[in-house]
Amino acid sequence: MAMIYKDPWVLKENKFDHLHLGKTEAIMSQGNGYMGLRACAEERYTGECRGLFVSGTFNKFDETEVTELPNCADMTEMEIFLNGKLFSLQKGNIKSYSKELCLKSGELKRSIVWCSDKGERYNLSFLRIVSLKNLHTIAQKVTITPLSGDTTLSLACGINAQITNSGSQHFSEGAKRFYEKRYMQLVATTTESKIDFVFSTDTTLSVNSKKQIAMNRRRIFSKYDAYVAKGQTVTIEKISTVHTTRDKQTENLSLEQLQEFALKNLKQQVTLGYAGILQDSKTRWDELVWQNIPIEIETDNIKDILAVRFAQYHLQIMAPAHDNRMNIGAKGLSGEGYKGHTFWDTEIFALPYYIFSQPSTALSLLQYRYLSLPGARQKAADGGYKGAQYPWESAWLTDGEVTPLFGGADIVTGLPTPILTGQLEIHITCDVVYGIWQYYKASQDESFMREYGYEIVFDCANFWASRLQEGSDGLLHINNVIGPDEYKDGIDDDAFTNHFAKWNLLLAVEYYNKLQGSDVSDVFERLKGKISLDCKLWEDKASKTYVPMPNERGIIPQNRTFLDLKQIDLTKYKNQTQVGTIYKDYNQHQICNMQVCKQADVLLLILLMENLFSPKAKQANWNYYEPRTLHDSSLSLSTHSILASDMGQEDLAYELFERACNIDMGENMSSSNEGIHAGSIGGIWQCVVFGFAGFRVTENTIRLAPKLPKHWRSLNFYLWLKGEKIKVTVTHKGVDVSKEGYIAIPLNSSPF
Ligand code: IFM
């Protein structure tokens, strides 16, 4: 195992592992919400997956593919020859190696002593930053010191736009140009969405060098030849920028103007140099996160502290807080996985962090859902329904549903497995509403609700009102869906979906009545004629909606047939070290007919709607569903950890938290290849704040019912509530809530 967890600020590997490059490329990826850069080495390796992704720049490769976030030009690559030998860790000898990401500064660092196969030794260090201050900037600093004799250095670097998304080339090549014999610029345009990207870069060497400029297909670069004496250190600084015609700040510029603007910005960044860019970025990290909303854990277990900071780091770099037309991808901006698409992962798993830590980001993410209402209305209409139905997978605002139609191989048929989630996983519509409700409850942001929120809640209620079907029992049912547990498809009366649909209808009724009696009837004025506002219909539908409730044994049937399905011994899969091993033995159809859950489903319902169920029912369902849940989705563990905390099973809660942290940060070297797990990372925060601190916002109150892990002495964190920031301190002796001035929020420490 090469991962080291000794420093609470530093994620580190101390062994170069060419078979598992994807691990650190993803978990040590850098970014700022505008862009995300995988932590690939400067030198190229087979098996690497270089990646630079700019939020919201979706493109559709061709009619057979769905839109995806294009993997754009690489500006970090460097080809280095030392005394004629290509620098590569797969050649010669590695005398020492470390690769680390400092979460505090956001700086990535590799330190290497390398011996070429001629026996010549070199000290190399590679530093890199993606600025949190200037969202367009990537800065690199490389130092090379020959240790055993003088050397010739030959370096080639520039802009490489030959990158693809697993073979799909999303760009047409545009202009390439050197300015003032030094600054390089390359323009590329997405083939279908026609977004122009302007990549600019500049490289400087600290020693005299002979320089040649070169261009070839989709590539512009410079070659430098220099002489470096033994013990002398040569420093290479490469500063690069990315701008696109999708950027809000420059949306009125023509492409030529944007190129000029980009060049000017590059020059400014070059004057700051690596050190200045790093300093600015570090200051921003402190302002936004580490000094503003730190989570402090007093414990001797450094990995726990590191894991929570790792979560905060990624939650910061994955969120496109600068632009409300964009949202968080299931892999953030750290890989091609899930094509950059947004799922319910945002509202149910990541959003709570922003609601309580960075409300302006939460607001922006919810505004994205408002701005994508036309696509949601289209999706409902396409299915013959009314109102707004959110796509299971979303990309650009007008793209509508973008879920691919086929996935991995079916072990039985040998054919690609159809992906039905785009058609059937309809609970996303109420998950979005749940996100709005949570945000509103915590922030009391009435102006958001008036401008955006109420309309979403009402029009989603319209969808449910038209989607519910009358059954022979005279009640309304929701048939043929996939619930959160994606191992079951085409099922009827999924407990999660039915409960949430009813809740959405009732929420619409509640808000409608509240608005009726208030002085904000202008909301109705604006919405009348735009959407249907039939409160009686919502009320009527809600009252007739069938919702699965605990049976005589206290078990809520996950769906109409679940409790009758056959049961198999799941021990092998419960003990798996890789997720999804059940697919090695059974296909989707077979799994669908067994009592096995991919991820938290009924238990998630109980967590999110705790008022509906008694503590006894909670316990009974925990006892039933936990053993049947394989946690084959990364979203599952945090839910179970929080519930375990709620039920006083502290050891189990901690064990599940640890497993959730290990999804990305742990020893499985392949789990993050396609990118980090954004929802699961939001779940890490939830385990700490909702689980260990037992925090919830209930009606007009907050609840703190802590269950601190035994080996944590204390936990401090900040929460934004009703526009005010409060500090929570939890110890084994009790809880302290403080803020300047008085606290208007009554505390209730009972867990249920
Ligand atoms: O949204 C999830 C889903 O619940 C399980 N499969 C992966 C999706 C994206 O993370």
mmCIF file of C-alpha atoms in Angstrom, residues 370-657:
data_model
loop_
_atom_site.group_PDB
_atom_site.id
_atom_site.type_symbol
_atom_site.label_atom_id
_atom_site.label_comp_id
_atom_site.label_asym_id
_atom_site.label_seq_id
_atom_site.Cartn_x
_atom_site.Cartn_y
_atom_site.Cartn_z
ATOM 1 C CA TYR A 370 -34.673 26.410 -11.808
ATOM 2 C CA LEU A 371 -32.898 27.324 -15.022
ATOM 3 C CA SER A 372 -33.219 23.758 -16.262
ATOM 4 C CA LEU A 373 -36.994 23.697 -15.725
ATOM 5 C CA PRO A 374 -37.677 23.893 -19.492
ATOM 6 C CA GLY A 375 -35.853 20.550 -19.939
ATOM 7 C CA ALA A 376 -37.760 19.104 -16.980
ATOM 8 C CA ARG A 377 -41.070 20.225 -18.479
ATOM 9 C CA GLN A 378 -40.070 18.744 -21.797
ATOM 10 C CA LYS A 379 -39.228 15.432 -20.157
ATOM 11 C CA ALA A 380 -42.640 15.318 -18.475
ATOM 12 C CA ALA A 381 -44.383 16.179 -21.736
ATOM 13 C CA ASP A 382 -42.380 13.557 -23.658
ATOM 14 C CA GLY A 383 -43.683 10.926 -21.262
ATOM 15 C CA GLY A 384 -47.243 12.227 -21.584
ATOM 16 C CA TYR A 385 -47.234 13.899 -18.163
ATOM 17 C CA LYS A 386 -47.800 17.404 -16.885
ATOM 18 C CA GLY A 387 -45.568 19.729 -14.927
ATOM 19 C CA ALA A 388 -41.834 19.312 -14.467
ATOM 20 C CA GLN A 389 -39.983 16.002 -14.316
ATOM 21 C CA TYR A 390 -36.270 16.341 -13.736
ATOM 22 C CA PRO A 391 -33.928 14.235 -15.859
ATOM 23 C CA TRP A 392 -32.166 11.471 -13.991
ATOM 24 C CA GLU A 393 -28.901 12.719 -15.495
ATOM 25 C CA SER A 394 -28.516 16.381 -16.395
ATOM 26 C CA ALA A 395 -25.894 18.326 -18.267
ATOM 27 C CA TRP A 396 -26.384 21.702 -19.921
ATOM 28 C CA LEU A 397 -29.619 23.523 -19.106
ATOM 29 C CA THR A 398 -31.361 22.748 -22.375
ATOM 30 C CA ASP A 399 -30.108 19.186 -22.804
ATOM 31 C CA GLY A 400 -32.935 17.517 -20.857
ATOM 32 C CA GLU A 401 -32.434 13.813 -20.141
ATOM 33 C CA VAL A 402 -28.886 12.658 -20.925
ATOM 34 C CA THR A 403 -28.725 9.206 -19.362
ATOM 35 C CA PRO A 404 -26.927 6.784 -21.722
ATOM 36 C CA LEU A 405 -28.932 3.795 -22.918
ATOM 37 C CA PHE A 406 -26.383 1.012 -22.402
ATOM 38 C CA GLY A 407 -23.744 0.128 -19.828
ATOM 39 C CA GLY A 408 -21.417 -2.770 -18.974
ATOM 40 C CA ALA A 409 -21.548 -6.356 -20.196
ATOM 41 C CA ASP A 410 -24.330 -8.698 -19.127
ATOM 42 C CA ILE A 411 -22.707 -11.862 -17.704
ATOM 43 C CA VAL A 412 -25.535 -14.058 -19.060
ATOM 44 C CA THR A 413 -26.346 -12.627 -22.498
ATOM 45 C CA GLY A 414 -22.938 -11.167 -23.328
ATOM 46 C CA LEU A 415 -24.667 -8.022 -24.530
ATOM 47 C CA PRO A 416 -24.379 -4.502 -23.145
ATOM 48 C CA THR A 417 -26.763 -4.070 -20.212
ATOM 49 C CA PRO A 418 -29.557 -1.585 -20.940
ATOM 50 C CA ILE A 419 -29.546 1.410 -18.588
ATOM 51 C CA LEU A 420 -33.134 2.054 -17.558
ATOM 52 C CA THR A 421 -32.516 4.759 -14.969
ATOM 53 C CA GLY A 422 -33.151 7.597 -17.440
ATOM 54 C CA GLN A 423 -36.677 6.318 -17.978
ATOM 55 C CA LEU A 424 -37.478 4.866 -14.592
ATOM 56 C CA GLU A 425 -35.531 6.509 -11.790
ATOM 57 C CA ILE A 426 -38.056 9.248 -11.312
ATOM 58 C CA HIS A 427 -37.499 10.018 -7.617
ATOM 59 C CA ILE A 428 -34.960 12.650 -8.737
ATOM 60 C CA THR A 429 -37.904 15.028 -9.173
ATOM 61 C CA CYS A 430 -38.735 15.012 -5.473
ATOM 62 C CA ASP A 431 -35.058 14.914 -4.516
ATOM 63 C CA VAL A 432 -34.714 18.321 -6.158
ATOM 64 C CA VAL A 433 -37.751 19.530 -4.214
ATOM 65 C CA TYR A 434 -36.239 18.092 -1.038
ATOM 66 C CA GLY A 435 -33.085 20.110 -1.709
ATOM 67 C CA ILE A 436 -35.145 23.273 -2.032
ATOM 68 C CA TRP A 437 -37.083 22.516 1.125
ATOM 69 C CA GLN A 438 -33.883 21.886 3.097
ATOM 70 C CA TYR A 439 -32.266 25.062 1.829
ATOM 71 C CA TYR A 440 -35.327 27.123 2.658
ATOM 72 C CA LYS A 441 -35.681 25.608 6.107
ATOM 73 C CA ALA A 442 -32.074 26.411 6.953
ATOM 74 C CA SER A 443 -31.775 29.783 5.258
ATOM 75 C CA GLN A 444 -35.322 31.186 5.365
ATOM 76 C CA ASP A 445 -34.381 32.707 2.014
ATOM 77 C CA GLU A 446 -37.836 33.925 1.016
ATOM 78 C CA SER A 447 -36.618 35.807 -2.030
ATOM 79 C CA PHE A 448 -35.173 32.579 -3.470
ATOM 80 C CA MET A 449 -38.484 30.867 -2.918
ATOM 81 C CA ARG A 450 -40.464 33.634 -4.547
ATOM 82 C CA GLU A 451 -38.250 33.848 -7.562
ATOM 83 C CA TYR A 452 -37.411 30.174 -8.031
ATOM 84 C CA GLY A 453 -38.369 27.731 -5.295
ATOM 85 C CA TYR A 454 -42.170 27.839 -5.214
ATOM 86 C CA GLU A 455 -42.390 27.411 -8.958
ATOM 87 C CA ILE A 456 -40.272 24.257 -8.843
ATOM 88 C CA VAL A 457 -42.234 22.785 -5.927
ATOM 89 C CA PHE A 458 -45.584 23.499 -7.598
ATOM 90 C CA ASP A 459 -44.637 22.258 -11.034
ATOM 91 C CA CYS A 460 -43.072 19.082 -9.677
ATOM 92 C CA ALA A 461 -46.327 18.509 -7.776
ATOM 93 C CA ASN A 462 -48.082 18.843 -11.122
ATOM 94 C CA PHE A 463 -45.873 16.090 -12.462
ATOM 95 C CA TRP A 464 -46.701 13.740 -9.593
ATOM 96 C CA ALA A 465 -50.397 14.538 -9.864
ATOM 97 C CA SER A 466 -50.331 13.351 -13.462
ATOM 98 C CA ARG A 467 -47.927 10.433 -12.881
ATOM 99 C CA LEU A 468 -49.965 8.713 -10.136
ATOM 100 C CA GLN A 469 -52.192 5.939 -11.442
ATOM 101 C CA GLU A 470 -55.395 4.705 -9.906
ATOM 102 C CA GLY A 471 -55.252 1.043 -8.893
ATOM 103 C CA SER A 472 -58.017 -1.524 -8.420
ATOM 104 C CA ASP A 473 -57.981 -0.605 -4.703
ATOM 105 C CA GLY A 474 -59.090 2.942 -5.547
ATOM 106 C CA LEU A 475 -55.741 4.313 -4.342
ATOM 107 C CA LEU A 476 -53.104 6.043 -6.403
ATOM 108 C CA HIS A 477 -49.922 4.138 -7.205
ATOM 109 C CA ILE A 478 -46.654 4.753 -8.971
ATOM 110 C CA ASN A 479 -45.765 1.810 -11.170
ATOM 111 C CA ASN A 480 -42.747 0.804 -13.191
ATOM 112 C CA VAL A 481 -39.932 2.716 -11.528
ATOM 113 C CA ILE A 482 -36.447 2.320 -10.124
ATOM 114 C CA GLY A 483 -36.041 3.491 -6.560
ATOM 115 C CA PRO A 484 -32.735 4.490 -4.967
ATOM 116 C CA ASP A 485 -31.845 0.767 -4.900
ATOM 117 C CA GLU A 486 -30.879 0.369 -8.533
ATOM 118 C CA TYR A 487 -30.792 -3.424 -8.264
ATOM 119 C CA LYS A 488 -34.556 -3.358 -8.675
ATOM 120 C CA ASP A 489 -36.034 -2.090 -11.907
ATOM 121 C CA GLY A 490 -39.539 -1.860 -13.291
ATOM 122 C CA ILE A 491 -41.043 -2.130 -9.823
ATOM 123 C CA ASP A 492 -44.327 -0.808 -8.461
ATOM 124 C CA ASP A 493 -44.978 1.230 -5.327
ATOM 125 C CA ASP A 494 -41.387 1.880 -4.422
ATOM 126 C CA ALA A 495 -41.578 3.092 -0.836
ATOM 127 C CA PHE A 496 -39.096 5.931 -1.310
ATOM 128 C CA THR A 497 -40.697 7.234 -4.493
ATOM 129 C CA ASN A 498 -44.283 6.995 -3.263
ATOM 130 C CA HIS A 499 -43.579 8.670 0.074
ATOM 131 C CA PHE A 500 -41.624 11.460 -1.560
ATOM 132 C CA ALA A 501 -44.219 12.025 -4.277
ATOM 133 C CA LYS A 502 -46.931 12.373 -1.646
ATOM 134 C CA TRP A 503 -44.687 14.653 0.388
ATOM 135 C CA ASN A 504 -44.066 16.845 -2.674
ATOM 136 C CA LEU A 505 -47.820 17.185 -3.224
ATOM 137 C CA LEU A 506 -48.393 18.050 0.428
ATOM 138 C CA LEU A 507 -45.555 20.548 0.402
ATOM 139 C CA ALA A 508 -47.102 22.259 -2.606
ATOM 140 C CA VAL A 509 -50.396 22.445 -0.687
ATOM 141 C CA GLU A 510 -48.637 23.847 2.371
ATOM 142 C CA TYR A 511 -46.777 26.517 0.392
ATOM 143 C CA TYR A 512 -49.856 27.383 -1.630
ATOM 144 C CA ASN A 513 -51.901 27.969 1.508
ATOM 145 C CA LYS A 514 -49.104 29.945 3.110
ATOM 146 C CA LEU A 515 -48.820 32.194 0.075
ATOM 147 C CA GLN A 516 -52.594 32.621 -0.078
ATOM 148 C CA GLY A 517 -52.690 34.182 3.310
ATOM 149 C CA SER A 518 -49.608 36.353 2.847
ATOM 150 C CA ASP A 519 -48.754 39.587 1.104
ATOM 151 C CA VAL A 520 -46.678 37.802 -1.507
ATOM 152 C CA SER A 521 -49.526 36.963 -3.817
ATOM 153 C CA ASP A 522 -47.406 38.444 -6.616
ATOM 154 C CA VAL A 523 -45.903 34.921 -6.773
ATOM 155 C CA PHE A 524 -49.272 33.678 -7.956
ATOM 156 C CA GLU A 525 -49.562 36.562 -10.383
ATOM 157 C CA ARG A 526 -46.272 35.555 -11.950
ATOM 158 C CA LEU A 527 -47.091 31.854 -12.058
ATOM 159 C CA LYS A 528 -50.705 32.058 -13.166
ATOM 160 C CA GLY A 529 -50.909 31.189 -16.824
ATOM 161 C CA LYS A 530 -47.379 29.762 -16.690
ATOM 162 C CA ILE A 531 -48.092 26.648 -14.645
ATOM 163 C CA SER A 532 -51.144 24.972 -13.215
ATOM 164 C CA LEU A 533 -51.817 25.955 -9.582
ATOM 165 C CA ASP A 534 -54.584 23.532 -8.671
ATOM 166 C CA CYS A 535 -54.147 23.142 -4.944
ATOM 167 C CA LYS A 536 -57.302 21.056 -4.560
ATOM 168 C CA LEU A 537 -55.963 18.558 -7.060
ATOM 169 C CA TRP A 538 -52.650 18.261 -5.194
ATOM 170 C CA GLU A 539 -54.508 17.761 -1.931
ATOM 171 C CA ASP A 540 -56.813 15.194 -3.402
ATOM 172 C CA LYS A 541 -54.008 13.245 -5.072
ATOM 173 C CA ALA A 542 -51.902 13.302 -1.921
ATOM 174 C CA SER A 543 -54.764 11.990 0.177
ATOM 175 C CA LYS A 544 -55.227 9.040 -2.164
ATOM 176 C CA THR A 545 -51.567 8.173 -2.686
ATOM 177 C CA TYR A 546 -50.657 4.734 -1.447
ATOM 178 C CA VAL A 547 -47.562 4.819 0.757
ATOM 179 C CA PRO A 548 -46.014 1.590 2.025
ATOM 180 C CA MET A 549 -46.022 1.627 5.833
ATOM 181 C CA PRO A 550 -44.468 -0.792 8.332
ATOM 182 C CA ASN A 551 -46.143 -4.224 8.245
ATOM 183 C CA GLU A 552 -46.949 -6.363 11.276
ATOM 184 C CA ARG A 553 -43.211 -7.007 11.762
ATOM 185 C CA GLY A 554 -42.519 -3.299 11.468
ATOM 186 C CA ILE A 555 -40.898 -3.685 8.033
ATOM 187 C CA ILE A 556 -41.641 -1.174 5.307
ATOM 188 C CA PRO A 557 -41.828 -3.124 2.041
ATOM 189 C CA GLN A 558 -39.252 -1.554 -0.248
ATOM 190 C CA ASN A 559 -41.678 -2.113 -3.094
ATOM 191 C CA ARG A 560 -44.733 -4.205 -3.859
ATOM 192 C CA THR A 561 -42.844 -7.486 -4.301
ATOM 193 C CA PHE A 562 -39.574 -7.074 -2.400
ATOM 194 C CA LEU A 563 -40.531 -8.985 0.722
ATOM 195 C CA ASP A 564 -41.610 -12.014 -1.339
ATOM 196 C CA LEU A 565 -38.410 -12.272 -3.347
ATOM 197 C CA LYS A 566 -36.021 -15.112 -2.776
ATOM 198 C CA GLN A 567 -33.220 -14.652 -0.269
ATOM 199 C CA ILE A 568 -29.697 -15.839 -0.902
ATOM 200 C CA ASP A 569 -26.648 -15.964 1.305
ATOM 201 C CA LEU A 570 -25.050 -12.571 0.802
ATOM 202 C CA THR A 571 -22.001 -13.124 3.014
ATOM 203 C CA LYS A 572 -19.619 -13.290 0.071
ATOM 204 C CA TYR A 573 -20.839 -9.968 -1.310
ATOM 205 C CA LYS A 574 -21.067 -8.268 2.072
ATOM 206 C CA ASN A 575 -17.384 -9.112 2.575
ATOM 207 C CA GLN A 576 -16.260 -8.035 -0.899
ATOM 208 C CA THR A 577 -13.340 -5.676 -1.331
ATOM 209 C CA GLN A 578 -14.518 -4.427 -4.739
ATOM 210 C CA VAL A 579 -18.040 -3.154 -5.302
ATOM 211 C CA GLY A 580 -20.504 -4.879 -7.606
ATOM 212 C CA THR A 581 -19.051 -8.410 -7.360
ATOM 213 C CA ILE A 582 -22.577 -9.834 -7.394
ATOM 214 C CA TYR A 583 -22.608 -9.032 -11.119
ATOM 215 C CA LYS A 584 -19.863 -11.636 -11.575
ATOM 216 C CA ASP A 585 -22.390 -14.306 -10.577
ATOM 217 C CA TYR A 586 -25.775 -12.931 -11.584
ATOM 218 C CA ASN A 587 -27.195 -10.579 -14.169
ATOM 219 C CA GLN A 588 -29.507 -7.640 -13.549
ATOM 220 C CA HIS A 589 -32.648 -9.679 -14.131
ATOM 221 C CA GLN A 590 -31.614 -12.276 -11.542
ATOM 222 C CA ILE A 591 -30.529 -9.653 -8.999
ATOM 223 C CA CYS A 592 -33.828 -7.879 -9.494
ATOM 224 C CA ASN A 593 -35.548 -10.988 -8.221
ATOM 225 C CA MET A 594 -33.592 -11.342 -4.992
ATOM 226 C CA GLN A 595 -33.807 -9.592 -1.636
ATOM 227 C CA VAL A 596 -30.590 -7.695 -2.097
ATOM 228 C CA CYS A 597 -30.147 -3.919 -2.186
ATOM 229 C CA LYS A 598 -27.428 -2.088 -4.001
ATOM 230 C CA GLN A 599 -27.671 0.899 -1.660
ATOM 231 C CA ALA A 600 -29.629 2.532 1.127
ATOM 232 C CA ASP A 601 -33.251 2.804 0.057
ATOM 233 C CA VAL A 602 -35.923 2.332 2.749
ATOM 234 C CA LEU A 603 -33.290 3.373 5.276
ATOM 235 C CA LEU A 604 -32.645 6.560 3.340
ATOM 236 C CA LEU A 605 -36.365 7.247 3.365
ATOM 237 C CA ILE A 606 -36.354 6.815 7.130
ATOM 238 C CA LEU A 607 -33.378 9.140 7.476
ATOM 239 C CA LEU A 608 -34.829 11.889 5.320
ATOM 240 C CA MET A 609 -38.396 11.618 6.617
ATOM 241 C CA GLU A 610 -37.790 10.595 10.186
ATOM 242 C CA ASN A 611 -41.024 12.105 11.477
ATOM 243 C CA LEU A 612 -43.059 9.566 9.553
ATOM 244 C CA PHE A 613 -41.703 6.560 11.391
ATOM 245 C CA SER A 614 -41.419 5.523 15.021
ATOM 246 C CA PRO A 615 -38.046 4.675 16.605
ATOM 247 C CA LYS A 616 -39.288 1.081 16.751
ATOM 248 C CA ALA A 617 -39.919 1.032 13.010
ATOM 249 C CA LYS A 618 -36.543 2.610 12.451
ATOM 250 C CA GLN A 619 -34.860 -0.179 14.399
ATOM 251 C CA ALA A 620 -36.885 -2.944 12.732
ATOM 252 C CA ASN A 621 -36.047 -1.692 9.265
ATOM 253 C CA TRP A 622 -32.418 -1.231 10.176
ATOM 254 C CA ASN A 623 -32.304 -4.848 11.338
ATOM 255 C CA TYR A 624 -33.963 -5.996 8.138
ATOM 256 C CA TYR A 625 -32.322 -3.915 5.438
ATOM 257 C CA GLU A 626 -28.762 -3.385 6.702
ATOM 258 C CA PRO A 627 -27.820 -7.079 6.215
ATOM 259 C CA ARG A 628 -29.398 -7.026 2.759
ATOM 260 C CA THR A 629 -27.577 -3.902 1.559
ATOM 261 C CA LEU A 630 -24.314 -4.450 -0.288
ATOM 262 C CA HIS A 631 -23.256 -0.773 -0.394
ATOM 263 C CA ASP A 632 -22.458 -1.259 -4.055
ATOM 264 C CA SER A 633 -23.142 2.432 -4.562
ATOM 265 C CA SER A 634 -20.757 4.851 -2.910
ATOM 266 C CA LEU A 635 -23.816 6.805 -1.748
ATOM 267 C CA SER A 636 -24.925 4.146 0.671
ATOM 268 C CA LEU A 637 -22.454 4.035 3.548
ATOM 269 C CA SER A 638 -22.996 7.535 4.869
ATOM 270 C CA THR A 639 -26.749 6.976 5.231
ATOM 271 C CA HIS A 640 -26.145 3.818 7.226
ATOM 272 C CA SER A 641 -23.463 5.514 9.312
ATOM 273 C CA ILE A 642 -25.796 8.378 10.275
ATOM 274 C CA LEU A 643 -28.592 5.978 11.167
ATOM 275 C CA ALA A 644 -26.201 3.865 13.221
ATOM 276 C CA SER A 645 -25.241 7.044 15.112
ATOM 277 C CA ASP A 646 -28.903 7.914 15.621
ATOM 278 C CA MET A 647 -29.540 4.486 17.041
ATOM 279 C CA GLY A 648 -26.607 4.651 19.393
ATOM 280 C CA GLN A 649 -24.485 2.072 17.579
ATOM 281 C CA GLU A 650 -21.380 4.222 17.820
ATOM 282 C CA ASP A 651 -18.843 1.597 16.809
ATOM 283 C CA LEU A 652 -20.770 0.609 13.738
ATOM 284 C CA ALA A 653 -21.383 4.264 12.850
ATOM 285 C CA TYR A 654 -17.662 4.892 12.969
ATOM 286 C CA GLU A 655 -16.846 1.747 10.998
ATOM 287 C CA LEU A 656 -19.272 2.792 8.243
ATOM 288 C CA PHE A 657 -17.836 6.332 8.291
#
